[in-house]
mmCIF file of C-alpha atoms in Angstrom:
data_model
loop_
_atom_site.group_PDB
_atom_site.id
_atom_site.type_symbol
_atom_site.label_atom_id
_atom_site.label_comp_id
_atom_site.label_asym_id
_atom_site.label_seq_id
_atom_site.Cartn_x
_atom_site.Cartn_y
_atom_site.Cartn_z
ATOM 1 C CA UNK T 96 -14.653 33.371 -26.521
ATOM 2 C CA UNK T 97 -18.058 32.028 -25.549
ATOM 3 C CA UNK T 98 -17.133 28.404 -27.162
ATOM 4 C CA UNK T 99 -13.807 28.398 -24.893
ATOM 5 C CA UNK T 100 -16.022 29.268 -22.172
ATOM 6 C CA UNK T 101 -17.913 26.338 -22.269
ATOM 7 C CA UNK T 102 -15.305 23.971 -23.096
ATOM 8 C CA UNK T 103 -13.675 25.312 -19.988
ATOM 9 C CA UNK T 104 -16.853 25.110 -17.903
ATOM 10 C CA UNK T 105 -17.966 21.514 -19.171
ATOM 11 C CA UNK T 106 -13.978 20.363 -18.753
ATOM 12 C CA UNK T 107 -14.408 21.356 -14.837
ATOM 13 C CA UNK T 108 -17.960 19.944 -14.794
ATOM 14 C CA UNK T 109 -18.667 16.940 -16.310
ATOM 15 C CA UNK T 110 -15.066 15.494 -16.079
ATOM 16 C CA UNK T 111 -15.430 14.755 -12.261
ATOM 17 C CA UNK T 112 -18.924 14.009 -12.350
ATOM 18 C CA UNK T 113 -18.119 10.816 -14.685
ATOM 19 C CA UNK T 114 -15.233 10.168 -12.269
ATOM 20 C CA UNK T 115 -17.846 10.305 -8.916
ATOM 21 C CA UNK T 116 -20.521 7.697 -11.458
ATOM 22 C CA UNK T 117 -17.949 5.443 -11.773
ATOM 23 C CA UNK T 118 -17.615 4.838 -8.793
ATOM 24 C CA UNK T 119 -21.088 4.230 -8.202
ATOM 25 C CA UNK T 120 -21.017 1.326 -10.730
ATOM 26 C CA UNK T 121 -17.461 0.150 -10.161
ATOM 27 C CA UNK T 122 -18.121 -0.626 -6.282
ATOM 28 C CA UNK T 123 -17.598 -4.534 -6.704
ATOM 29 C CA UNK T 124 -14.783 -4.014 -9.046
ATOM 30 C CA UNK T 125 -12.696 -1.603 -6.344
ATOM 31 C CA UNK T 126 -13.377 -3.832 -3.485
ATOM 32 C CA UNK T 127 -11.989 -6.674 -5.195
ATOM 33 C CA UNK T 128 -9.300 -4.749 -6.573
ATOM 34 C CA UNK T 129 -8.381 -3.977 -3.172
ATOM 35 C CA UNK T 130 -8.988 -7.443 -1.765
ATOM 36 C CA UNK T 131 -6.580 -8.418 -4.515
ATOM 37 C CA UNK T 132 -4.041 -6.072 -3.516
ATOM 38 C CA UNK T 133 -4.241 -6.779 -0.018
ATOM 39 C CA UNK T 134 -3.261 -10.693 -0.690
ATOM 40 C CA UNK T 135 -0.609 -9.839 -2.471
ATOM 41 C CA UNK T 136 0.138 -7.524 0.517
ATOM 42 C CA UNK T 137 0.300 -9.964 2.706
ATOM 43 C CA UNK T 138 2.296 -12.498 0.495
ATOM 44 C CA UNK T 139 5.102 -9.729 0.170
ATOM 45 C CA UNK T 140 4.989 -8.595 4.085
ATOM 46 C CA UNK T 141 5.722 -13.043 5.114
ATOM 47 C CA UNK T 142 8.717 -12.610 1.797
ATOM 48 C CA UNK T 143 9.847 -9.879 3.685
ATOM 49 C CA UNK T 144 9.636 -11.377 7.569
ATOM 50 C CA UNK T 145 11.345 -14.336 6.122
ATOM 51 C CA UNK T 146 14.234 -12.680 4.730
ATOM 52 C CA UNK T 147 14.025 -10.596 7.948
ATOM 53 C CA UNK T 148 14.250 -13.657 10.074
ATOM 54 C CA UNK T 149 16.979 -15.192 8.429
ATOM 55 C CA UNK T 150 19.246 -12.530 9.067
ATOM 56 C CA UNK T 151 18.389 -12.239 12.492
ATOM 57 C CA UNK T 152 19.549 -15.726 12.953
ATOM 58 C CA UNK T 153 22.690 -15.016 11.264
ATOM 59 C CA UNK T 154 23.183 -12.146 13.466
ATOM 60 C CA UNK T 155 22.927 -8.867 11.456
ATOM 61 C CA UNK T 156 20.939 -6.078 12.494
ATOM 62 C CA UNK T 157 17.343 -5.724 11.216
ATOM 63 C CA UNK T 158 17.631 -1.872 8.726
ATOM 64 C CA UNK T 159 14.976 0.622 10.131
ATOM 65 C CA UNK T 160 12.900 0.953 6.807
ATOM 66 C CA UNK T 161 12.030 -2.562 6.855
ATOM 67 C CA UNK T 162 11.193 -2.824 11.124
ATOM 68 C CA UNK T 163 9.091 0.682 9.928
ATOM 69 C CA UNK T 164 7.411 -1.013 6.829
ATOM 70 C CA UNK T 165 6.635 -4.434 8.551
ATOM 71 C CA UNK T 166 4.712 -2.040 11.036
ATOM 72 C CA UNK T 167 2.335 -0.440 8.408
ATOM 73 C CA UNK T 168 1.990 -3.122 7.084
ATOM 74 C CA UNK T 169 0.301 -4.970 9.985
ATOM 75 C CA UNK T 170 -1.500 -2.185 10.664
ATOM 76 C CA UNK T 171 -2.825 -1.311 7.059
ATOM 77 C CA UNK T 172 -3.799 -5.431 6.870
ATOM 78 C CA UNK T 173 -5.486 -5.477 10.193
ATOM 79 C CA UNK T 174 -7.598 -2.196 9.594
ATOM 80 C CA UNK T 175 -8.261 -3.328 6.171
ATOM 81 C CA UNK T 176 -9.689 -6.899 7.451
ATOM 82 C CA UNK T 177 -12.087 -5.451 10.530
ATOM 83 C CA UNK T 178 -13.403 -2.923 7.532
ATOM 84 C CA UNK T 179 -14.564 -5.288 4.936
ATOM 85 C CA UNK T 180 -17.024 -6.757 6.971
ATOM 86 C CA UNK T 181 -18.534 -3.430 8.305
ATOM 87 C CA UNK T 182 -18.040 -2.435 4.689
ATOM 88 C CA UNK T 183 -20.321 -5.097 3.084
ATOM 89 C CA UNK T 184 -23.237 -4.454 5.252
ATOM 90 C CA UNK T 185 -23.546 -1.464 4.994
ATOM 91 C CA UNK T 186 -23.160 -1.741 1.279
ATOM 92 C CA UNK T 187 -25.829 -4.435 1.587
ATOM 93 C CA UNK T 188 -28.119 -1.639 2.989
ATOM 94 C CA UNK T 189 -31.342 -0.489 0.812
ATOM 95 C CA UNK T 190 -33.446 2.548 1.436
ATOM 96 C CA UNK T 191 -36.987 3.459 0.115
ATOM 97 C CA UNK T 192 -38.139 0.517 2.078
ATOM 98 C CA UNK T 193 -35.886 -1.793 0.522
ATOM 99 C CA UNK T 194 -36.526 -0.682 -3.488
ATOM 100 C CA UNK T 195 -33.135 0.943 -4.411
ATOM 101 C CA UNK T 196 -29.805 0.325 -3.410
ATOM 102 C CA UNK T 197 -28.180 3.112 -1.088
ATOM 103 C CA UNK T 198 -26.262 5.148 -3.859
ATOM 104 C CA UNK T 199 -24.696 7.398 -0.925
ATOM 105 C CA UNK T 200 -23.290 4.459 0.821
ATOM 106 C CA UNK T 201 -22.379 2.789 -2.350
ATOM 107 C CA UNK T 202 -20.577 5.848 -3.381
ATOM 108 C CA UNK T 203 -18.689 6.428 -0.163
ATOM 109 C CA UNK T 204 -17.587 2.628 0.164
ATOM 110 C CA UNK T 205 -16.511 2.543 -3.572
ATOM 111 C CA UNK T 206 -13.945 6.076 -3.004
ATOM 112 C CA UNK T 207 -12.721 4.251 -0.186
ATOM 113 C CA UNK T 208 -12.194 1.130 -1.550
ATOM 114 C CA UNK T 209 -10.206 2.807 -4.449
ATOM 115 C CA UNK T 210 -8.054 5.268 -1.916
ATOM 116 C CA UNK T 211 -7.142 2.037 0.159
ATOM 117 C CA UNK T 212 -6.469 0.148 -3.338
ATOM 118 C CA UNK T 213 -3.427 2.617 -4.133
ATOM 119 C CA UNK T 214 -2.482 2.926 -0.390
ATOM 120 C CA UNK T 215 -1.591 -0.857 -0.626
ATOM 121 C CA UNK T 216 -0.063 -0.793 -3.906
ATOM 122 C CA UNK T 217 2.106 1.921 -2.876
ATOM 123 C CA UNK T 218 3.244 -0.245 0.289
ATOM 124 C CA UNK T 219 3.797 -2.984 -1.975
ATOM 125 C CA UNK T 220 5.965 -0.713 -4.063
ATOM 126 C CA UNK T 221 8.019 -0.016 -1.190
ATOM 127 C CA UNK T 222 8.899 -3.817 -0.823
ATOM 128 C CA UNK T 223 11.571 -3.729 -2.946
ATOM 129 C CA UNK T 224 14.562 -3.852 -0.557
ATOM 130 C CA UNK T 225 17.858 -4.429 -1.535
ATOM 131 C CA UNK T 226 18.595 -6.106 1.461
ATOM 132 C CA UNK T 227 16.656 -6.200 4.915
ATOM 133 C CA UNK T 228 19.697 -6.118 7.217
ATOM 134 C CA UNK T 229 23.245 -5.150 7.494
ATOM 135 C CA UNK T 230 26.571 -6.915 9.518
ATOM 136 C CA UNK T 231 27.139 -5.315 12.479
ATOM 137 C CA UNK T 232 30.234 -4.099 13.398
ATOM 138 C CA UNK T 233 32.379 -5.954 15.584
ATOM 139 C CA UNK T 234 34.184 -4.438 18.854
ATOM 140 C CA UNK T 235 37.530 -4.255 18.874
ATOM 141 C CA UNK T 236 38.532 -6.678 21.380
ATOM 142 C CA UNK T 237 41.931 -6.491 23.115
ATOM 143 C CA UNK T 238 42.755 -9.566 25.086
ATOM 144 C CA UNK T 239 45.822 -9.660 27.308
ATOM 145 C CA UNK T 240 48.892 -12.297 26.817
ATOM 146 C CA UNK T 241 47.488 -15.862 27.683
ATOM 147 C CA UNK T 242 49.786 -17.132 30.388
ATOM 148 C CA UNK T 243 49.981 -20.739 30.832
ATOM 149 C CA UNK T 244 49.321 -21.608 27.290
ATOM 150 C CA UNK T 245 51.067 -24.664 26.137
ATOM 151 C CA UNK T 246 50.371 -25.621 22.567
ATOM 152 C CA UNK T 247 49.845 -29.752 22.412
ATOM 153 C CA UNK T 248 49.242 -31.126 19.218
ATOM 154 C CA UNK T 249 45.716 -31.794 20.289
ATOM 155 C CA UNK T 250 44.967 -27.996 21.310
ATOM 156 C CA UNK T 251 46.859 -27.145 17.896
ATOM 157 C CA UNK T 252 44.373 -28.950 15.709
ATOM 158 C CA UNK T 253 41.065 -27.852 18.104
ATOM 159 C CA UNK T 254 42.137 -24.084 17.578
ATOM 160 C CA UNK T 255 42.693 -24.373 13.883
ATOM 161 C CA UNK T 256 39.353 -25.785 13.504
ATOM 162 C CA UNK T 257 37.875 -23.056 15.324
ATOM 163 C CA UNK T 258 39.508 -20.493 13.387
ATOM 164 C CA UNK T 259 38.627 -21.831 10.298
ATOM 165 C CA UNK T 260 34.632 -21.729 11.891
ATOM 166 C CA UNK T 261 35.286 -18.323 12.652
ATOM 167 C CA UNK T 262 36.279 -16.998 9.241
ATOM 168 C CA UNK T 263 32.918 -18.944 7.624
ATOM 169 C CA UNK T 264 30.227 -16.758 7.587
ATOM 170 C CA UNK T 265 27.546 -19.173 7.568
ATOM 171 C CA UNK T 266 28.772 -20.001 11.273
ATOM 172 C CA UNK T 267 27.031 -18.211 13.598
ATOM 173 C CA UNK T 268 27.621 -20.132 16.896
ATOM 174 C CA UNK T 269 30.395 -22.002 18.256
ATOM 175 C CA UNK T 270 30.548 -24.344 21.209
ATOM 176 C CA UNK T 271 33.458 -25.299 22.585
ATOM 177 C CA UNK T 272 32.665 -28.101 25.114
ATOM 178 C CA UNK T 273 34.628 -30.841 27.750
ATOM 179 C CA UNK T 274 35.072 -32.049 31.760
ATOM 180 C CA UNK T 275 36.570 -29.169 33.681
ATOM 181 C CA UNK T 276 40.348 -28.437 33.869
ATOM 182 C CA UNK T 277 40.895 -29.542 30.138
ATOM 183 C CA UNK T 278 41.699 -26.105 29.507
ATOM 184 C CA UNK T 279 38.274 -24.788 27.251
ATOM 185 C CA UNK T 280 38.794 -21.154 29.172
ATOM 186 C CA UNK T 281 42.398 -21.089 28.222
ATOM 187 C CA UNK T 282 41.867 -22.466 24.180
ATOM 188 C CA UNK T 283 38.951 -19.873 24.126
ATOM 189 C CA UNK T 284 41.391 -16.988 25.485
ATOM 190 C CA UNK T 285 44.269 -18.010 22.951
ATOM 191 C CA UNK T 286 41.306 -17.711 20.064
ATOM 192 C CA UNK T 287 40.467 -14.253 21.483
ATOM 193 C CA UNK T 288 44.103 -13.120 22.023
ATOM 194 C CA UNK T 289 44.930 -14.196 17.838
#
């Protein structure tokens, strides 16, 4: 009974305090652990903004995930570089007159460091869309009867052009362009109407 009792007391006891040295000797080793971690950070968040503009030229809708990611994100990175500044002074801080390093200071800065560390890693987990933006859905449009429409072999060969832009999905703008009274309005009402 005693021996379990002391296994039990030394498990709760000297466990953590090994955990709370190392971080007094691994200080440099979490801070550029985190460093690391924020690069790669802020590698994946301009992967991500590119994808995210893309779309947004092509027209789709930006998901809410990503718009809510990119946010932490920026704010995580910007937090993270006003910190490591005020971090490695005060890290740089003695007492005793200069003799020893501050092992409070150290301590604190190294937890932090650490905590931060797995904060970004888990936002770089998180990454890992599947896609950044969806299609949106398109109105349904109800145009009346075009009156006055003539089809000329000219107009004929104009509109199935811009039909055939209008099914390509790479195509996200079309002009449609020519002196007034050529009848643009009208072609442009005959697309809508088909």
């Amino acid at each position: 009974i005693v021996s379990s009792i002391v296994t039990k007391a030394a498990e709760y006891t000297i466990s953590p305090t090994i955990n709370h040295v190392k971080y007094l000797s691994n200080l440099q080793q979490n801070v550029e652990t985190l460093n690391d971690q924020t690069e790669k950070l802020k590698v994946e968040r301009e992967r991500v903004q590119r994808s995210v503009d893309a779309d947004l030229r092509s027209g789709k809708e930006i998901r809410g995930d990503v718009n809510n990611w990119l946010s932490a994100v920026d704010r995580k990175i910007h937090k993270q570089e006003e910190k490591v500044t005020q971090d490695e002074e005060k890290a740089k801080k003695k007492c005793f007159v200069g003799l020893c390093p501050n092992i409070w200071t150290r301590y604190k800065l190294s937890l932090e460091a650490a905590e931060k560390a797995k904060a970004v890693a888990k936002l770089l987990e998180q990454s890992k869309f599947p896609e950044v933006a969806y299609r949106v859905a398109l109105q349904d449009i109800t145009v009346p009867q075009v009156k006055g429409y003539e089809e000329f072999e000219s107009r004929t060969s104009v509109l199935n052009e811009i039909m055939e832009a209008l099914k390509d999905n790479s195509v996200s703008v079309i002009g449609v362009h020519g002196m007034g009274g050529v009848g643009k309005t009208t072609l442009v009402k005959e697309i809508a109407r088909k």
